[in-house]
mmCIF file of N, CA and C in Angstrom:
data_model
loop_
_atom_site.group_PDB
_atom_site.id
_atom_site.type_symbol
_atom_site.label_atom_id
_atom_site.label_comp_id
_atom_site.label_asym_id
_atom_site.label_seq_id
_atom_site.Cartn_x
_atom_site.Cartn_y
_atom_site.Cartn_z
ATOM 1 N N MET A 843 -31.127 3.486 16.486
ATOM 2 C CA MET A 843 -31.062 4.463 17.563
ATOM 3 C C MET A 843 -29.616 4.774 17.916
ATOM 4 N N LEU A 844 -28.776 3.736 17.981
ATOM 5 C CA LEU A 844 -27.368 3.947 18.290
ATOM 6 C C LEU A 844 -26.683 4.720 17.171
ATOM 7 N N THR A 845 -27.088 4.454 15.928
ATOM 8 C CA THR A 845 -26.520 5.153 14.792
ATOM 9 C C THR A 845 -26.835 6.649 14.858
ATOM 10 N N THR A 846 -28.040 6.961 15.243
ATOM 11 C CA THR A 846 -28.430 8.370 15.358
ATOM 12 C C THR A 846 -27.578 9.090 16.393
ATOM 13 N N HIS A 847 -27.375 8.441 17.525
ATOM 14 C CA HIS A 847 -26.547 9.059 18.563
ATOM 15 C C HIS A 847 -25.110 9.230 18.091
ATOM 16 N N ALA A 848 -24.603 8.245 17.383
ATOM 17 C CA ALA A 848 -23.230 8.342 16.870
ATOM 18 C C ALA A 848 -23.116 9.470 15.850
ATOM 19 N N LEU A 849 -24.124 9.611 14.997
ATOM 20 C CA LEU A 849 -24.078 10.691 14.009
ATOM 21 C C LEU A 849 -24.207 12.064 14.661
ATOM 22 N N VAL A 850 -25.030 12.168 15.687
ATOM 23 C CA VAL A 850 -25.150 13.445 16.411
ATOM 24 C C VAL A 850 -23.824 13.782 17.090
ATOM 25 N N LEU A 851 -23.179 12.775 17.682
ATOM 26 C CA LEU A 851 -21.873 13.005 18.300
ATOM 27 C C LEU A 851 -20.842 13.404 17.248
ATOM 28 N N ALA A 852 -20.905 12.779 16.083
ATOM 29 C CA ALA A 852 -19.974 13.133 15.008
ATOM 30 C C ALA A 852 -20.186 14.564 14.548
ATOM 31 N N ILE A 853 -21.436 14.976 14.434
ATOM 32 C CA ILE A 853 -21.731 16.358 14.038
ATOM 33 C C ILE A 853 -21.227 17.339 15.084
ATOM 34 N N MET A 854 -21.445 17.005 16.360
ATOM 35 C CA MET A 854 -20.982 17.888 17.433
ATOM 36 C C MET A 854 -19.455 17.980 17.438
ATOM 37 N N LEU A 855 -18.776 16.854 17.260
ATOM 38 C CA LEU A 855 -17.313 16.868 17.223
ATOM 39 C C LEU A 855 -16.802 17.660 16.030
ATOM 40 N N PHE A 856 -17.452 17.490 14.879
ATOM 41 C CA PHE A 856 -17.028 18.229 13.697
ATOM 42 C C PHE A 856 -17.196 19.728 13.899
ATOM 43 N N CYS A 857 -18.333 20.134 14.463
ATOM 44 C CA CYS A 857 -18.566 21.561 14.713
ATOM 45 C C CYS A 857 -17.566 22.096 15.737
ATOM 46 N N LEU A 858 -17.271 21.306 16.758
ATOM 47 C CA LEU A 858 -16.293 21.719 17.762
ATOM 48 C C LEU A 858 -14.916 21.908 17.120
ATOM 49 N N GLY A 859 -14.534 20.988 16.270
ATOM 50 C CA GLY A 859 -13.260 21.115 15.579
ATOM 51 C C GLY A 859 -13.234 22.296 14.640
ATOM 52 N N LEU A 860 -14.339 22.541 13.951
ATOM 53 C CA LEU A 860 -14.403 23.668 13.027
ATOM 54 C C LEU A 860 -14.302 24.998 13.760
ATOM 55 N N VAL A 861 -14.992 25.103 14.891
ATOM 56 C CA VAL A 861 -14.914 26.334 15.694
ATOM 57 C C VAL A 861 -13.494 26.523 16.215
ATOM 58 N N GLY A 862 -12.883 25.443 16.660
ATOM 59 C CA GLY A 862 -11.505 25.536 17.146
ATOM 60 C C GLY A 862 -10.541 25.926 16.048
ATOM 61 N N LEU A 863 -10.752 25.389 14.861
ATOM 62 C CA LEU A 863 -9.871 25.709 13.738
ATOM 63 C C LEU A 863 -9.996 27.169 13.317
ATOM 64 N N LEU A 864 -11.223 27.685 13.355
ATOM 65 C CA LEU A 864 -11.441 29.053 12.906
ATOM 66 C C LEU A 864 -11.133 30.093 13.973
ATOM 67 N N SER A 865 -11.198 29.720 15.246
ATOM 68 C CA SER A 865 -11.040 30.717 16.303
ATOM 69 C C SER A 865 -9.636 30.760 16.888
ATOM 70 N N ARG A 866 -8.892 29.692 16.804
ATOM 71 C CA ARG A 866 -7.563 29.649 17.404
ATOM 72 C C ARG A 866 -6.513 30.186 16.446
ATOM 73 N N ARG A 867 -5.484 30.815 16.979
ATOM 74 C CA ARG A 867 -4.379 31.299 16.164
ATOM 75 C C ARG A 867 -3.106 30.496 16.418
ATOM 76 N N ASN A 868 -3.093 29.693 17.497
ATOM 77 C CA ASN A 868 -1.945 28.835 17.769
ATOM 78 C C ASN A 868 -1.989 27.657 16.806
ATOM 79 N N ILE A 869 -0.907 27.410 16.136
ATOM 80 C CA ILE A 869 -0.925 26.403 15.075
ATOM 81 C C ILE A 869 -1.088 24.987 15.627
ATOM 82 N N LEU A 870 -0.644 24.741 16.847
ATOM 83 C CA LEU A 870 -0.850 23.416 17.450
ATOM 84 C C LEU A 870 -2.327 23.170 17.756
ATOM 85 N N TYR A 871 -3.005 24.188 18.265
ATOM 86 C CA TYR A 871 -4.439 24.045 18.524
ATOM 87 C C TYR A 871 -5.207 23.867 17.207
ATOM 88 N N MET A 872 -4.745 24.552 16.174
ATOM 89 C CA MET A 872 -5.386 24.385 14.869
ATOM 90 C C MET A 872 -5.212 22.952 14.370
ATOM 91 N N LEU A 873 -4.037 22.390 14.603
ATOM 92 C CA LEU A 873 -3.780 21.009 14.208
ATOM 93 C C LEU A 873 -4.638 20.033 15.006
ATOM 94 N N LEU A 874 -4.774 20.290 16.301
ATOM 95 C CA LEU A 874 -5.630 19.444 17.138
ATOM 96 C C LEU A 874 -7.093 19.532 16.697
ATOM 97 N N SER A 875 -7.538 20.729 16.336
ATOM 98 C CA SER A 875 -8.918 20.892 15.863
ATOM 99 C C SER A 875 -9.146 20.133 14.563
ATOM 100 N N LEU A 876 -8.136 20.135 13.717
ATOM 101 C CA LEU A 876 -8.243 19.370 12.469
ATOM 102 C C LEU A 876 -8.333 17.877 12.748
ATOM 103 N N GLU A 877 -7.602 17.405 13.738
ATOM 104 C CA GLU A 877 -7.674 15.996 14.120
ATOM 105 C C GLU A 877 -9.055 15.642 14.672
ATOM 106 N N ILE A 878 -9.652 16.557 15.437
ATOM 107 C CA ILE A 878 -11.005 16.325 15.953
ATOM 108 C C ILE A 878 -11.986 16.204 14.790
ATOM 109 N N MET A 879 -11.814 17.043 13.776
ATOM 110 C CA MET A 879 -12.694 16.976 12.612
ATOM 111 C C MET A 879 -12.510 15.659 11.857
ATOM 112 N N LEU A 880 -11.276 15.184 11.731
ATOM 113 C CA LEU A 880 -11.040 13.906 11.060
ATOM 114 C C LEU A 880 -11.648 12.752 11.853
ATOM 115 N N ASN A 881 -11.534 12.805 13.175
ATOM 116 C CA ASN A 881 -12.141 11.760 14.001
ATOM 117 C C ASN A 881 -13.662 11.788 13.912
ATOM 118 N N ALA A 882 -14.236 12.971 13.792
ATOM 119 C CA ALA A 882 -15.690 13.069 13.622
ATOM 120 C C ALA A 882 -16.118 12.438 12.303
ATOM 121 N N ALA A 883 -15.356 12.670 11.257
ATOM 122 C CA ALA A 883 -15.674 12.051 9.970
ATOM 123 C C ALA A 883 -15.539 10.533 10.057
ATOM 124 N N SER A 884 -14.522 10.075 10.768
ATOM 125 C CA SER A 884 -14.347 8.631 10.946
ATOM 126 C C SER A 884 -15.530 8.022 11.680
ATOM 127 N N LEU A 885 -15.968 8.696 12.730
ATOM 128 C CA LEU A 885 -17.110 8.199 13.503
ATOM 129 C C LEU A 885 -18.371 8.154 12.637
ATOM 130 N N ALA A 886 -18.545 9.144 11.791
ATOM 131 C CA ALA A 886 -19.716 9.154 10.901
ATOM 132 C C ALA A 886 -19.644 7.997 9.909
ATOM 133 N N PHE A 887 -18.467 7.714 9.382
ATOM 134 C CA PHE A 887 -18.334 6.583 8.457
ATOM 135 C C PHE A 887 -18.602 5.254 9.163
ATOM 136 N N ILE A 888 -18.105 5.107 10.371
ATOM 137 C CA ILE A 888 -18.350 3.859 11.113
ATOM 138 C C ILE A 888 -19.836 3.709 11.429
ATOM 139 N N ALA A 889 -20.475 4.796 11.831
ATOM 140 C CA ALA A 889 -21.910 4.735 12.127
ATOM 141 C C ALA A 889 -22.707 4.396 10.874
ATOM 142 N N GLY A 890 -22.324 4.991 9.748
ATOM 143 C CA GLY A 890 -23.013 4.675 8.498
ATOM 144 C C GLY A 890 -22.805 3.242 8.075
ATOM 145 N N GLY A 891 -21.582 2.750 8.235
ATOM 146 C CA GLY A 891 -21.304 1.352 7.901
ATOM 147 C C GLY A 891 -22.065 0.390 8.791
ATOM 148 N N ALA A 892 -22.185 0.726 10.064
ATOM 149 C CA ALA A 892 -22.943 -0.128 10.984
ATOM 150 C C ALA A 892 -24.428 -0.077 10.675
ATOM 151 N N ARG A 893 -24.903 1.079 10.247
ATOM 152 C CA ARG A 893 -26.337 1.237 9.938
ATOM 153 C C ARG A 893 -26.749 0.366 8.770
ATOM 154 N N TRP A 894 -25.908 0.339 7.728
ATOM 155 C CA TRP A 894 -26.255 -0.420 6.536
ATOM 156 C C TRP A 894 -25.611 -1.796 6.500
ATOM 157 N N GLY A 895 -24.869 -2.153 7.547
ATOM 158 C CA GLY A 895 -24.284 -3.483 7.627
ATOM 159 C C GLY A 895 -23.210 -3.743 6.587
ATOM 160 N N GLN A 896 -22.538 -2.697 6.168
ATOM 161 C CA GLN A 896 -21.482 -2.816 5.174
ATOM 162 C C GLN A 896 -20.126 -2.563 5.836
ATOM 163 N N ALA A 897 -19.086 -3.101 5.224
ATOM 164 C CA ALA A 897 -17.734 -2.887 5.743
ATOM 165 C C ALA A 897 -17.102 -1.624 5.186
ATOM 166 N N ASP A 898 -17.818 -0.893 4.363
ATOM 167 C CA ASP A 898 -17.270 0.322 3.752
ATOM 168 C C ASP A 898 -16.892 1.370 4.797
ATOM 169 N N GLY A 899 -17.674 1.463 5.852
ATOM 170 C CA GLY A 899 -17.383 2.434 6.898
ATOM 171 C C GLY A 899 -16.070 2.149 7.593
ATOM 172 N N GLU A 900 -15.810 0.875 7.866
ATOM 173 C CA GLU A 900 -14.549 0.515 8.509
ATOM 174 C C GLU A 900 -13.366 0.745 7.569
ATOM 175 N N VAL A 901 -13.568 0.486 6.286
ATOM 176 C CA VAL A 901 -12.501 0.724 5.306
ATOM 177 C C VAL A 901 -12.185 2.212 5.234
ATOM 178 N N MET A 902 -13.219 3.037 5.208
ATOM 179 C CA MET A 902 -12.993 4.479 5.188
ATOM 180 C C MET A 902 -12.348 4.958 6.476
ATOM 181 N N PHE A 903 -12.707 4.315 7.603
ATOM 182 C CA PHE A 903 -12.070 4.661 8.867
ATOM 183 C C PHE A 903 -10.571 4.392 8.801
ATOM 184 N N LEU A 904 -10.191 3.248 8.270
ATOM 185 C CA LEU A 904 -8.769 2.930 8.147
ATOM 186 C C LEU A 904 -8.070 3.913 7.212
ATOM 187 N N PHE A 905 -8.744 4.303 6.140
ATOM 188 C CA PHE A 905 -8.178 5.294 5.231
ATOM 189 C C PHE A 905 -7.972 6.632 5.933
ATOM 190 N N ILE A 906 -8.969 7.071 6.687
ATOM 191 C CA ILE A 906 -8.872 8.341 7.403
ATOM 192 C C ILE A 906 -7.809 8.259 8.491
ATOM 193 N N LEU A 907 -7.707 7.120 9.153
ATOM 194 C CA LEU A 907 -6.682 6.940 10.186
ATOM 195 C C LEU A 907 -5.289 7.062 9.577
ATOM 196 N N THR A 908 -5.092 6.457 8.417
ATOM 197 C CA THR A 908 -3.808 6.551 7.726
ATOM 198 C C THR A 908 -3.535 7.982 7.282
ATOM 199 N N LEU A 909 -4.556 8.626 6.756
ATOM 200 C CA LEU A 909 -4.416 10.020 6.337
ATOM 201 C C LEU A 909 -4.073 10.923 7.514
ATOM 202 N N ALA A 910 -4.708 10.687 8.659
ATOM 203 C CA ALA A 910 -4.441 11.506 9.847
ATOM 204 C C ALA A 910 -3.021 11.294 10.341
ATOM 205 N N ALA A 911 -2.540 10.070 10.304
ATOM 206 C CA ALA A 911 -1.167 9.805 10.746
ATOM 207 C C ALA A 911 -0.168 10.498 9.832
ATOM 208 N N ALA A 912 -0.397 10.438 8.544
ATOM 209 C CA ALA A 912 0.502 11.115 7.599
ATOM 210 C C ALA A 912 0.427 12.625 7.768
ATOM 211 N N GLU A 913 -0.779 13.150 7.964
ATOM 212 C CA GLU A 913 -0.955 14.590 8.138
ATOM 213 C C GLU A 913 -0.252 15.079 9.388
ATOM 214 N N VAL A 914 -0.354 14.330 10.473
ATOM 215 C CA VAL A 914 0.289 14.742 11.718
ATOM 216 C C VAL A 914 1.804 14.706 11.580
ATOM 217 N N SER A 915 2.334 13.689 10.933
ATOM 218 C CA SER A 915 3.790 13.605 10.815
ATOM 219 C C SER A 915 4.338 14.762 9.978
ATOM 220 N N VAL A 916 3.683 15.098 8.895
ATOM 221 C CA VAL A 916 4.145 16.211 8.060
ATOM 222 C C VAL A 916 3.908 17.548 8.778
ATOM 223 N N ALA A 917 2.757 17.697 9.384
ATOM 224 C CA ALA A 917 2.432 18.966 10.037
ATOM 225 C C ALA A 917 3.337 19.234 11.231
ATOM 226 N N LEU A 918 3.663 18.210 12.003
ATOM 227 C CA LEU A 918 4.546 18.438 13.141
ATOM 228 C C LEU A 918 5.946 18.825 12.683
ATOM 229 N N GLY A 919 6.394 18.269 11.582
ATOM 230 C CA GLY A 919 7.684 18.698 11.027
ATOM 231 C C GLY A 919 7.657 20.153 10.612
ATOM 232 N N ILE A 920 6.575 20.567 9.980
ATOM 233 C CA ILE A 920 6.431 21.973 9.578
ATOM 234 C C ILE A 920 6.340 22.876 10.802
ATOM 235 N N VAL A 921 5.602 22.437 11.811
ATOM 236 C CA VAL A 921 5.466 23.235 13.034
ATOM 237 C C VAL A 921 6.820 23.397 13.717
ATOM 238 N N LEU A 922 7.603 22.341 13.758
ATOM 239 C CA LEU A 922 8.930 22.444 14.368
ATOM 240 C C LEU A 922 9.811 23.428 13.609
ATOM 241 N N GLN A 923 9.778 23.375 12.300
ATOM 242 C CA GLN A 923 10.577 24.307 11.510
ATOM 243 C C GLN A 923 10.109 25.750 11.687
ATOM 244 N N LEU A 924 8.788 25.958 11.692
ATOM 245 C CA LEU A 924 8.261 27.311 11.884
ATOM 246 C C LEU A 924 8.566 27.823 13.286
ATOM 247 N N SER A 925 8.473 26.952 14.274
ATOM 248 C CA SER A 925 8.799 27.341 15.646
ATOM 249 C C SER A 925 10.269 27.706 15.776
ATOM 250 N N TYR A 926 11.116 26.953 15.124
ATOM 251 C CA TYR A 926 12.556 27.233 15.174
ATOM 252 C C TYR A 926 12.862 28.562 14.479
ATOM 253 N N ARG A 927 12.195 28.840 13.374
ATOM 254 C CA ARG A 927 12.488 30.044 12.602
ATOM 255 C C ARG A 927 11.890 31.309 13.210
ATOM 256 N N PHE A 928 10.629 31.219 13.676
ATOM 257 C CA PHE A 928 9.934 32.414 14.154
ATOM 258 C C PHE A 928 9.852 32.505 15.677
ATOM 259 N N GLN A 929 10.236 31.474 16.398
ATOM 260 C CA GLN A 929 10.199 31.442 17.863
ATOM 261 C C GLN A 929 8.791 31.640 18.412
ATOM 262 N N THR A 930 7.776 31.302 17.651
ATOM 263 C CA THR A 930 6.398 31.393 18.111
ATOM 264 C C THR A 930 5.556 30.387 17.333
ATOM 265 N N LEU A 931 4.373 30.080 17.871
ATOM 266 C CA LEU A 931 3.438 29.198 17.175
ATOM 267 C C LEU A 931 2.192 29.950 16.731
ATOM 268 N N ASP A 932 2.230 31.287 16.805
ATOM 269 C CA ASP A 932 1.103 32.109 16.389
ATOM 270 C C ASP A 932 1.031 32.139 14.864
ATOM 271 N N ALA A 933 -0.117 31.772 14.321
ATOM 272 C CA ALA A 933 -0.264 31.699 12.859
ATOM 273 C C ALA A 933 -0.158 33.071 12.211
ATOM 274 N N ASP A 934 -0.496 34.127 12.945
ATOM 275 C CA ASP A 934 -0.392 35.471 12.371
ATOM 276 C C ASP A 934 1.061 35.888 12.165
ATOM 277 N N ALA A 935 1.957 35.350 12.949
ATOM 278 C CA ALA A 935 3.372 35.694 12.807
ATOM 279 C C ALA A 935 3.959 35.120 11.531
ATOM 280 N N PHE A 936 3.311 34.130 10.985
ATOM 281 C CA PHE A 936 3.834 33.491 9.779
ATOM 282 C C PHE A 936 3.451 34.245 8.514
ATOM 283 N N SER A 937 2.739 35.360 8.647
ATOM 284 C CA SER A 937 2.376 36.145 7.469
ATOM 285 C C SER A 937 3.598 36.789 6.841
ATOM 286 N N GLU A 938 4.706 36.746 7.548
ATOM 287 C CA GLU A 938 5.961 37.267 7.019
ATOM 288 C C GLU A 938 6.400 36.486 5.789
ATOM 289 N N MET A 939 5.885 35.291 5.620
ATOM 290 C CA MET A 939 6.279 34.430 4.510
ATOM 291 C C MET A 939 5.574 34.804 3.209
ATOM 292 N N LYS A 940 4.764 35.858 3.206
ATOM 293 C CA LYS A 940 3.970 36.188 2.027
ATOM 294 C C LYS A 940 4.789 36.702 0.861
ATOM 295 N N GLY A 941 6.000 36.993 1.012
ATOM 296 C CA GLY A 941 6.827 37.373 -0.130
ATOM 297 C C GLY A 941 7.182 38.805 -0.212
#
């Protein structure tokens, strides 16, 4: 029963992150939405691991946590550079980079 609730929460968080990623044009909000989606995937792995009594879910959680930390560090560096160059965080303004 607890696993079902955790999976429903993970699905809701993933959908919330997906809607935020697709609807927002601010690159910081897009990054936050991506983090929500990664956390939803982590929650689903933990719920699955708890359901079957395996440690695989926790291992995948640690992998996703590491991936999220690396993604945030690289993405924030890119956001800082784009903000410095274009003076905005609007993703549509970055279309100037198309060549």
